[in-house]
Coordinates of C-alpha atoms and ligand atoms in Angstrom, one line a residue:
M1 CA 148.9 100.2 42.0
S2 CA 151.4 100.4 44.8
Q3 CA 150.5 98.7 48.1
N4 CA 152.0 101.6 50.1
V5 CA 149.1 103.4 51.8
I6 CA 149.9 107.1 52.5
V7 CA 146.5 108.1 53.9
S8 CA 144.2 105.7 55.7
I9 CA 140.7 106.7 56.6
R10 CA 138.7 104.6 59.0
N11 CA 135.0 105.1 60.1
L12 CA 135.1 108.8 59.2
S13 CA 131.9 110.7 59.8
V14 CA 131.6 114.5 59.4
S15 CA 128.5 116.5 60.5
Y16 CA 127.7 120.2 60.1
D17 CA 125.1 121.2 62.7
N18 CA 122.6 118.4 62.2
I19 CA 123.5 117.5 58.7
E20 CA 125.7 114.4 58.3
A21 CA 127.9 115.3 55.2
L22 CA 129.9 112.0 55.4
S23 CA 128.9 108.7 57.0
D24 CA 131.3 106.0 58.0
V25 CA 133.9 106.5 55.3
N26 CA 136.7 103.9 54.8
L27 CA 139.3 104.7 52.2
D28 CA 143.0 104.3 51.5
I29 CA 145.1 106.6 49.3
Y30 CA 148.3 105.0 47.9
E31 CA 151.7 106.6 47.2
D32 CA 151.3 106.4 43.4
D33 CA 147.6 107.3 43.2
F34 CA 146.1 109.5 40.6
V35 CA 142.4 109.6 41.7
G36 CA 139.5 111.7 40.7
I37 CA 136.8 112.4 43.2
I38 CA 133.3 112.8 41.6
G39 CA 129.8 113.2 43.0
P40 CA 126.8 115.5 43.0
N41 CA 126.9 119.1 44.3
G42 CA 126.7 119.0 48.1
G43 CA 127.7 115.3 48.1
G44 CA 130.6 115.9 50.4
K45 CA 133.6 116.0 48.1
S46 CA 135.1 119.2 49.6
T47 CA 134.2 117.9 53.1
L48 CA 136.3 114.8 52.4
V49 CA 139.4 116.7 51.3
K50 CA 139.1 119.2 54.1
A51 CA 138.9 116.4 56.6
I52 CA 142.1 115.0 55.2
M53 CA 143.7 118.4 55.6
G54 CA 142.7 118.4 59.2
S55 CA 140.5 121.4 59.1
L56 CA 137.2 119.8 60.3
N57 CA 135.9 118.2 63.4
H58 CA 135.2 114.5 62.7
K59 CA 134.5 111.1 64.1
G60 CA 136.8 108.3 63.1
E61 CA 140.5 108.1 62.2
I62 CA 142.6 109.6 59.5
S63 CA 146.3 108.5 59.6
F64 CA 149.3 109.3 57.5
A65 CA 152.3 107.3 56.5
D66 CA 155.7 108.3 57.9
T67 CA 156.8 109.4 54.5
L68 CA 154.1 112.2 54.6
H69 CA 155.4 113.6 57.8
K70 CA 157.9 116.4 57.7
G71 CA 158.7 117.9 61.1
R72 CA 155.4 119.1 62.5
S73 CA 153.8 119.5 59.1
L74 CA 152.5 117.1 56.4
R75 CA 153.9 116.9 52.9
I76 CA 150.5 117.6 51.4
G77 CA 149.8 120.3 48.9
Y78 CA 146.2 121.5 48.9
M79 CA 144.4 123.7 46.4
P80 CA 141.0 124.8 47.8
Q81 CA 138.0 125.4 45.8
V82 CA 138.4 129.0 44.7
S83 CA 135.1 130.0 46.3
D84 CA 136.6 129.0 49.6
F85 CA 139.5 131.4 49.2
D86 CA 139.3 134.9 50.6
T87 CA 140.4 137.3 47.9
R88 CA 140.0 140.4 50.2
F89 CA 143.3 139.5 51.8
P90 CA 145.7 142.2 50.5
I91 CA 148.5 139.9 49.3
S92 CA 150.2 139.6 45.9
I93 CA 150.3 136.6 43.5
L94 CA 153.9 136.0 44.5
E95 CA 153.0 136.0 48.1
V96 CA 150.3 133.4 47.4
A97 CA 152.9 131.1 45.9
L98 CA 155.4 131.8 48.7
S99 CA 152.8 131.0 51.4
G100 CA 153.1 127.4 50.2
L101 CA 156.5 127.2 51.8
Q102 CA 155.0 125.9 55.1
S103 CA 158.1 126.0 57.2
K104 CA 158.5 129.7 56.5
R105 CA 155.2 130.6 58.1
G106 CA 155.0 133.0 61.0
F107 CA 155.7 136.7 60.9
L108 CA 159.2 136.4 62.3
N109 CA 160.3 134.4 59.3
R110 CA 161.3 136.3 56.2
Y111 CA 161.4 134.7 52.8
T112 CA 164.9 134.4 51.4
Q113 CA 166.0 135.5 48.0
S114 CA 166.1 131.8 46.9
D115 CA 162.5 131.3 48.2
K116 CA 161.4 134.2 46.0
E117 CA 163.3 132.9 43.0
L118 CA 161.6 129.5 43.5
A119 CA 158.2 131.2 43.7
R120 CA 158.9 133.1 40.5
K121 CA 160.0 130.0 38.7
T122 CA 156.8 128.2 39.8
L123 CA 154.7 131.2 38.7
D124 CA 156.5 131.1 35.4
R125 CA 155.7 127.4 34.9
M126 CA 152.0 128.3 35.3
G127 CA 152.3 131.2 32.9
I128 CA 151.6 134.0 35.4
A129 CA 155.1 135.3 36.3
D130 CA 154.1 138.7 34.9
L131 CA 151.4 138.9 37.5
A132 CA 153.8 138.3 40.5
D133 CA 153.2 141.7 42.0
R134 CA 149.5 142.0 41.4
P135 CA 147.2 142.0 44.4
I136 CA 145.0 138.9 44.3
G137 CA 141.8 141.0 44.3
E138 CA 142.8 142.3 40.8
V139 CA 143.3 139.1 38.9
S140 CA 140.8 136.8 37.2
G141 CA 139.5 133.6 38.9
G142 CA 141.5 131.5 36.5
Q143 CA 144.7 133.4 37.2
L144 CA 144.1 133.0 40.9
Q145 CA 143.6 129.2 40.4
R146 CA 147.0 129.0 38.7
A147 CA 148.5 130.9 41.7
L148 CA 146.8 128.5 44.1
L149 CA 148.3 125.5 42.2
C150 CA 151.8 127.2 42.6
R151 CA 151.2 127.5 46.3
A152 CA 150.1 123.8 46.5
I153 CA 153.2 122.5 44.7
I154 CA 156.0 124.8 45.7
S155 CA 157.2 122.6 48.6
E156 CA 157.2 119.5 46.5
P157 CA 154.5 117.6 48.4
K158 CA 154.1 113.8 48.3
L159 CA 150.3 114.2 48.0
L160 CA 148.6 116.9 46.0
I161 CA 144.9 117.5 46.6
L162 CA 143.0 119.7 44.1
D163 CA 139.4 120.8 44.7
E164 CA 137.7 121.7 41.4
P165 CA 140.9 123.3 40.2
T166 CA 139.8 124.5 36.8
N167 CA 136.4 126.0 37.3
F168 CA 137.5 129.5 36.4
V169 CA 140.5 128.6 34.2
D170 CA 139.8 129.5 30.6
N171 CA 139.6 126.7 28.0
R172 CA 142.9 127.5 26.4
F173 CA 144.8 127.1 29.7
E174 CA 142.7 124.2 31.0
F175 CA 144.5 121.9 28.6
E176 CA 147.8 123.2 29.8
F177 CA 146.7 122.9 33.4
Y178 CA 145.8 119.2 33.1
R179 CA 149.1 118.6 31.2
I180 CA 151.0 120.0 34.2
V181 CA 148.9 118.0 36.7
K182 CA 149.6 114.8 34.7
E183 CA 153.3 115.6 34.7
L184 CA 153.1 116.2 38.5
S185 CA 151.5 112.8 38.9
D186 CA 154.8 111.1 38.0
H187 CA 156.3 112.6 41.2
M188 CA 153.5 112.6 43.7
A189 CA 150.1 111.1 44.5
I190 CA 147.2 113.2 43.3
V191 CA 143.6 113.5 44.4
M192 CA 141.5 115.7 42.2
V193 CA 137.9 116.7 42.8
S194 CA 135.9 117.5 39.8
H195 CA 132.2 117.4 38.9
D196 CA 133.2 116.4 35.4
L197 CA 133.6 112.7 34.8
G198 CA 134.6 113.2 31.2
T199 CA 137.7 115.2 32.1
I200 CA 138.6 113.1 35.0
S201 CA 138.4 109.8 33.1
S202 CA 140.9 110.9 30.6
L203 CA 143.4 111.7 33.2
V204 CA 143.2 109.7 36.4
K205 CA 143.8 106.0 37.2
S206 CA 141.0 105.5 39.8
I207 CA 137.8 107.2 40.7
I208 CA 136.2 107.9 44.1
C209 CA 132.5 108.5 44.2
V210 CA 131.3 110.7 47.0
N211 CA 127.7 111.2 48.0
Q212 CA 127.6 111.0 51.8
T213 CA 129.0 107.6 51.5
V214 CA 132.3 106.9 49.6
H215 CA 133.2 104.2 47.1
R216 CA 136.6 103.7 45.5
H217 CA 136.7 102.3 42.0
N218 CA 140.1 101.2 40.8
S219 CA 139.7 102.1 37.1
N220 CA 139.1 105.3 35.3
I221 CA 136.0 104.1 33.5
L222 CA 132.6 103.9 35.2
T223 CA 129.3 102.5 33.8
A224 CA 125.9 104.0 34.5
E225 CA 125.1 100.9 36.5
Q226 CA 128.2 101.3 38.7
L227 CA 127.4 105.0 39.2
E228 CA 124.0 103.9 40.4
N229 CA 125.4 101.3 42.7
Y230 CA 127.7 103.9 44.2
N231 CA 124.7 106.2 44.7
C232 CA 126.5 108.8 42.7
P233 CA 124.1 110.7 40.4
I234 CA 126.3 113.1 38.4
Q235 CA 126.0 115.4 35.5
I236 CA 128.0 114.3 32.5
L237 CA 129.7 117.2 30.7
S238 CA 131.5 117.2 27.4
H239 CA 135.1 118.3 26.8
G240 CA 136.6 118.4 23.3
N241 CA 140.1 119.6 24.1
I242 CA 141.1 116.9 26.6
P243 CA 143.2 113.9 25.3
H244 CA 141.5 110.6 25.6
T245 CA 144.5 108.3 25.2
V246 CA 143.5 106.3 28.3
L247 CA 140.2 105.4 26.7
A248 CA 141.7 104.7 23.3
H249 CA 143.9 102.0 24.8
H250 CA 141.2 100.5 27.0
D251 CA 140.4 97.0 25.7
G252 CA 137.0 96.6 27.4
D253 CA 138.0 93.9 29.8
G254 CA 134.6 93.3 31.4
C255 CA 133.5 96.9 30.9
P256 CA 130.4 97.3 28.8
S257 CA 131.1 99.2 25.6
H258 CA 128.8 102.0 26.7
H259 CA 131.1 104.4 28.5
L260 CA 129.9 107.6 30.1
H261 CA 132.0 109.8 27.9
H262 CA 130.7 112.5 25.6
H263 CA 133.4 114.2 23.7
D264 CA 134.0 115.6 20.3
E265 CA 137.0 114.2 18.5
Ligands
ADP301 P1 130.6 119.2 47.6 O1 132.0 119.7 47.7 O2 130.5 117.7 47.1 O3 129.7 120.1 46.7 P2 130.4 119.9 50.4 O4 131.4 119.0 51.0 O5 130.8 121.3 50.1 O6 130.0 119.2 49.0 O7 129.1 119.9 51.2 C1 128.5 118.7 51.7 C2 127.3 119.0 52.6 O8 127.6 119.7 53.7 C3 126.3 119.9 51.8 O9 125.0 119.6 52.2 C4 126.7 121.3 52.3 O10 125.5 122.2 52.3 C5 127.1 121.0 53.8 N1 128.1 122.0 54.2 C6 129.3 122.1 53.7 N2 130.0 123.1 54.4 C7 129.2 123.5 55.4 C8 129.4 124.4 56.5 N3 130.5 125.1 56.7 N4 128.3 124.6 57.3 C9 127.2 123.8 57.2 N5 127.0 122.9 56.2 C10 128.0 122.8 55.3
MG302 MG1 133.0 121.2 46.8

């Protein structure tokens, strides 16, 4: 793990009305991170990533390394939970991807031909180039999630944050989706929220447990005991179509042989 911290979170607390969603969080994200965020429903996973994105009132400090700053914006790509995305907005799939070109925002700016070519290329990479002109209200949840990934990566961020990115993606594309995310992880730090430890473990290098408090675990394998210590009760799901190479090469250095993975080979 690199020692270069790109996001530093100190004494972060976030409350909604009278509910404290996050309490006194201290956490660092590194430039070569590939971390999974897990935790129970309502545990504060989305709150944590929204706080990083600067869209919530909070106590405490969140600071970013110089390498993440680009003019007045941050080189962070963010894919929200699809349920947080308003699909009544009358824009096309191509426009969703284009809207990730942050510096072009504002109605006086027009997208150039090369912006549009880049957006089409990105859609093509995610297998939805043929949907470019479709209004977002007329595509499936999974197709929208692919478009939202395009929007998140189109400006080549240094940090990519994904909030439950595959909830609506069909099984066939889910494998492809994770393959792309893994490829992206060679070029940028990735923080991915999932409620599914099985999937996360096979991909990521570290795990962050979030249940009002936050614990960082610098390995992709967690024991039941560790989950308990982290106050992180989660549901274990099974996934048969995800590669488990990371687990296959794990030599059990101090980790009990009972891993929390249920998958069919
Ligand atoms: P997760 O993403 O882990 O499911 P969230 O971060 O969405 O959890 O929510 C954490 C807690 O904050 C939950 O109790 C949720 O009900 C509450 N919460 C989230 N968003 C809001 C909001 N906009 N207004 C009030 N409470 C909220
Ligand atoms: Mg959430």
